[in-house]
Amino acid sequence: MNSETIQFLLTTLMELATLVCAYLGLRLIKWSWQRRALIIGIPLVANIILYLVYRTTPFFYLAVVLVICIPFVWPRKSA
């Protein structure tokens, strides 16, 4: 396989992983916030590393989507 094919497969895989992990990280209410943040954090780090390697914008935008999800996982102060 050439480099373009590998990059296409990684982009497709990370798009699917980002969508699934963002959904699960936001919807798994009964889990602790640390575990949900980890579900979002692992693909976030992978997207950042792949952006640094390939310098293409899809990985950057996928990382931005996951960064936007993090405040919704963070616990609130109890009133």
PDB file of C-alpha atoms in Angstrom:
ATOM      1  CA  MET A   1       0.000   0.000   0.000  1.00  0.00           C
ATOM      2  CA  ASN A   2       1.191   3.463  -0.786  1.00  0.00           C
ATOM      3  CA  SER A   3       1.178   6.473   1.509  1.00  0.00           C
ATOM      4  CA  GLU A   4      -2.044   7.967   0.114  1.00  0.00           C
ATOM      5  CA  THR A   5      -3.969   4.753   0.764  1.00  0.00           C
ATOM      6  CA  ILE A   6      -2.691   4.545   4.346  1.00  0.00           C
ATOM      7  CA  GLN A   7      -3.583   8.181   4.961  1.00  0.00           C
ATOM      8  CA  PHE A   8      -7.091   7.619   3.555  1.00  0.00           C
ATOM      9  CA  LEU A   9      -7.622   4.573   5.775  1.00  0.00           C
ATOM     10  CA  LEU A  10      -6.345   6.410   8.874  1.00  0.00           C
ATOM     11  CA  THR A  11      -8.571   9.397   8.120  1.00  0.00           C
ATOM     12  CA  THR A  12     -11.630   7.179   7.727  1.00  0.00           C
ATOM     13  CA  LEU A  13     -10.801   5.214  10.880  1.00  0.00           C
ATOM     14  CA  MET A  14     -10.275   8.365  12.947  1.00  0.00           C
ATOM     15  CA  GLU A  15     -13.501   9.941  11.654  1.00  0.00           C
ATOM     16  CA  LEU A  16     -15.455   6.895  12.808  1.00  0.00           C
ATOM     17  CA  ALA A  17     -13.554   6.668  16.104  1.00  0.00           C
ATOM     18  CA  THR A  18     -14.120  10.377  16.790  1.00  0.00           C
ATOM     19  CA  LEU A  19     -17.858  10.138  16.169  1.00  0.00           C
ATOM     20  CA  VAL A  20     -18.282   6.995  18.280  1.00  0.00           C
ATOM     21  CA  CYS A  21     -16.102   8.187  21.159  1.00  0.00           C
ATOM     22  CA  ALA A  22     -17.684  11.650  21.257  1.00  0.00           C
ATOM     23  CA  TYR A  23     -21.147  10.070  21.394  1.00  0.00           C
ATOM     24  CA  LEU A  24     -20.209   7.523  24.052  1.00  0.00           C
ATOM     25  CA  GLY A  25     -18.271  10.031  26.122  1.00  0.00           C
ATOM     26  CA  LEU A  26     -21.250  12.347  26.247  1.00  0.00           C
ATOM     27  CA  ARG A  27     -24.001   9.748  26.647  1.00  0.00           C
ATOM     28  CA  LEU A  28     -22.609   7.322  29.239  1.00  0.00           C
ATOM     29  CA  ILE A  29     -24.074   9.216  32.180  1.00  0.00           C
ATOM     30  CA  LYS A  30     -23.623   6.524  34.827  1.00  0.00           C
ATOM     31  CA  TRP A  31     -19.871   6.210  34.313  1.00  0.00           C
ATOM     32  CA  SER A  32     -17.453   8.417  36.198  1.00  0.00           C
ATOM     33  CA  TRP A  33     -16.361  11.625  34.513  1.00  0.00           C
ATOM     34  CA  GLN A  34     -12.738  10.431  34.452  1.00  0.00           C
ATOM     35  CA  ARG A  35     -13.640   7.394  32.381  1.00  0.00           C
ATOM     36  CA  ARG A  36     -15.759   9.459  29.990  1.00  0.00           C
ATOM     37  CA  ALA A  37     -12.951  12.024  29.637  1.00  0.00           C
ATOM     38  CA  LEU A  38     -10.565   9.175  28.842  1.00  0.00           C
ATOM     39  CA  ILE A  39     -12.926   7.916  26.136  1.00  0.00           C
ATOM     40  CA  ILE A  40     -12.721  11.351  24.531  1.00  0.00           C
ATOM     41  CA  GLY A  41      -9.038  11.944  25.330  1.00  0.00           C
ATOM     42  CA  ILE A  42      -7.544   8.898  23.613  1.00  0.00           C
ATOM     43  CA  PRO A  43      -8.816   9.719  20.099  1.00  0.00           C
ATOM     44  CA  LEU A  44      -8.002  13.385  20.773  1.00  0.00           C
ATOM     45  CA  VAL A  45      -4.343  12.535  21.329  1.00  0.00           C
ATOM     46  CA  ALA A  46      -4.368  10.210  18.301  1.00  0.00           C
ATOM     47  CA  ASN A  47      -5.808  12.984  16.110  1.00  0.00           C
ATOM     48  CA  ILE A  48      -3.173  15.445  17.331  1.00  0.00           C
ATOM     49  CA  ILE A  49      -0.355  12.991  16.604  1.00  0.00           C
ATOM     50  CA  LEU A  50      -1.738  12.179  13.153  1.00  0.00           C
ATOM     51  CA  TYR A  51      -2.094  15.882  12.409  1.00  0.00           C
ATOM     52  CA  LEU A  52       1.547  16.428  13.327  1.00  0.00           C
ATOM     53  CA  VAL A  53       2.620  13.516  11.112  1.00  0.00           C
ATOM     54  CA  TYR A  54       0.490  14.185   8.013  1.00  0.00           C
ATOM     55  CA  ARG A  55      -0.228  17.940   8.296  1.00  0.00           C
ATOM     56  CA  THR A  56      -3.735  17.578   6.862  1.00  0.00           C
ATOM     57  CA  THR A  57      -6.742  19.446   8.165  1.00  0.00           C
ATOM     58  CA  PRO A  58      -9.182  16.545   8.801  1.00  0.00           C
ATOM     59  CA  PHE A  59      -7.211  15.411  11.850  1.00  0.00           C
ATOM     60  CA  PHE A  60      -7.114  18.991  13.153  1.00  0.00           C
ATOM     61  CA  TYR A  61     -10.863  19.443  12.793  1.00  0.00           C
ATOM     62  CA  LEU A  62     -11.580  16.084  14.417  1.00  0.00           C
ATOM     63  CA  ALA A  63      -9.420  17.129  17.372  1.00  0.00           C
ATOM     64  CA  VAL A  64     -11.364  20.407  17.606  1.00  0.00           C
ATOM     65  CA  VAL A  65     -14.648  18.484  17.762  1.00  0.00           C
ATOM     66  CA  LEU A  66     -13.331  16.416  20.663  1.00  0.00           C
ATOM     67  CA  VAL A  67     -11.990  19.488  22.484  1.00  0.00           C
ATOM     68  CA  ILE A  68     -15.467  21.016  22.231  1.00  0.00           C
ATOM     69  CA  CYS A  69     -16.906  17.844  23.840  1.00  0.00           C
ATOM     70  CA  ILE A  70     -14.640  17.952  26.910  1.00  0.00           C
ATOM     71  CA  PRO A  71     -16.495  20.737  28.826  1.00  0.00           C
ATOM     72  CA  PHE A  72     -19.696  18.711  28.616  1.00  0.00           C
ATOM     73  CA  VAL A  73     -17.990  15.773  30.360  1.00  0.00           C
ATOM     74  CA  TRP A  74     -16.399  17.827  33.126  1.00  0.00           C
ATOM     75  CA  PRO A  75     -18.354  17.647  36.420  1.00  0.00           C
ATOM     76  CA  ARG A  76     -20.321  20.632  37.675  1.00  0.00           C
ATOM     77  CA  LYS A  77     -19.947  22.131  41.097  1.00  0.00           C
ATOM     78  CA  SER A  78     -22.759  20.994  43.332  1.00  0.00           C
ATOM     79  CA  ALA A  79     -25.006  23.825  44.482  1.00  0.00           C
TER      80      ALA A  79
END
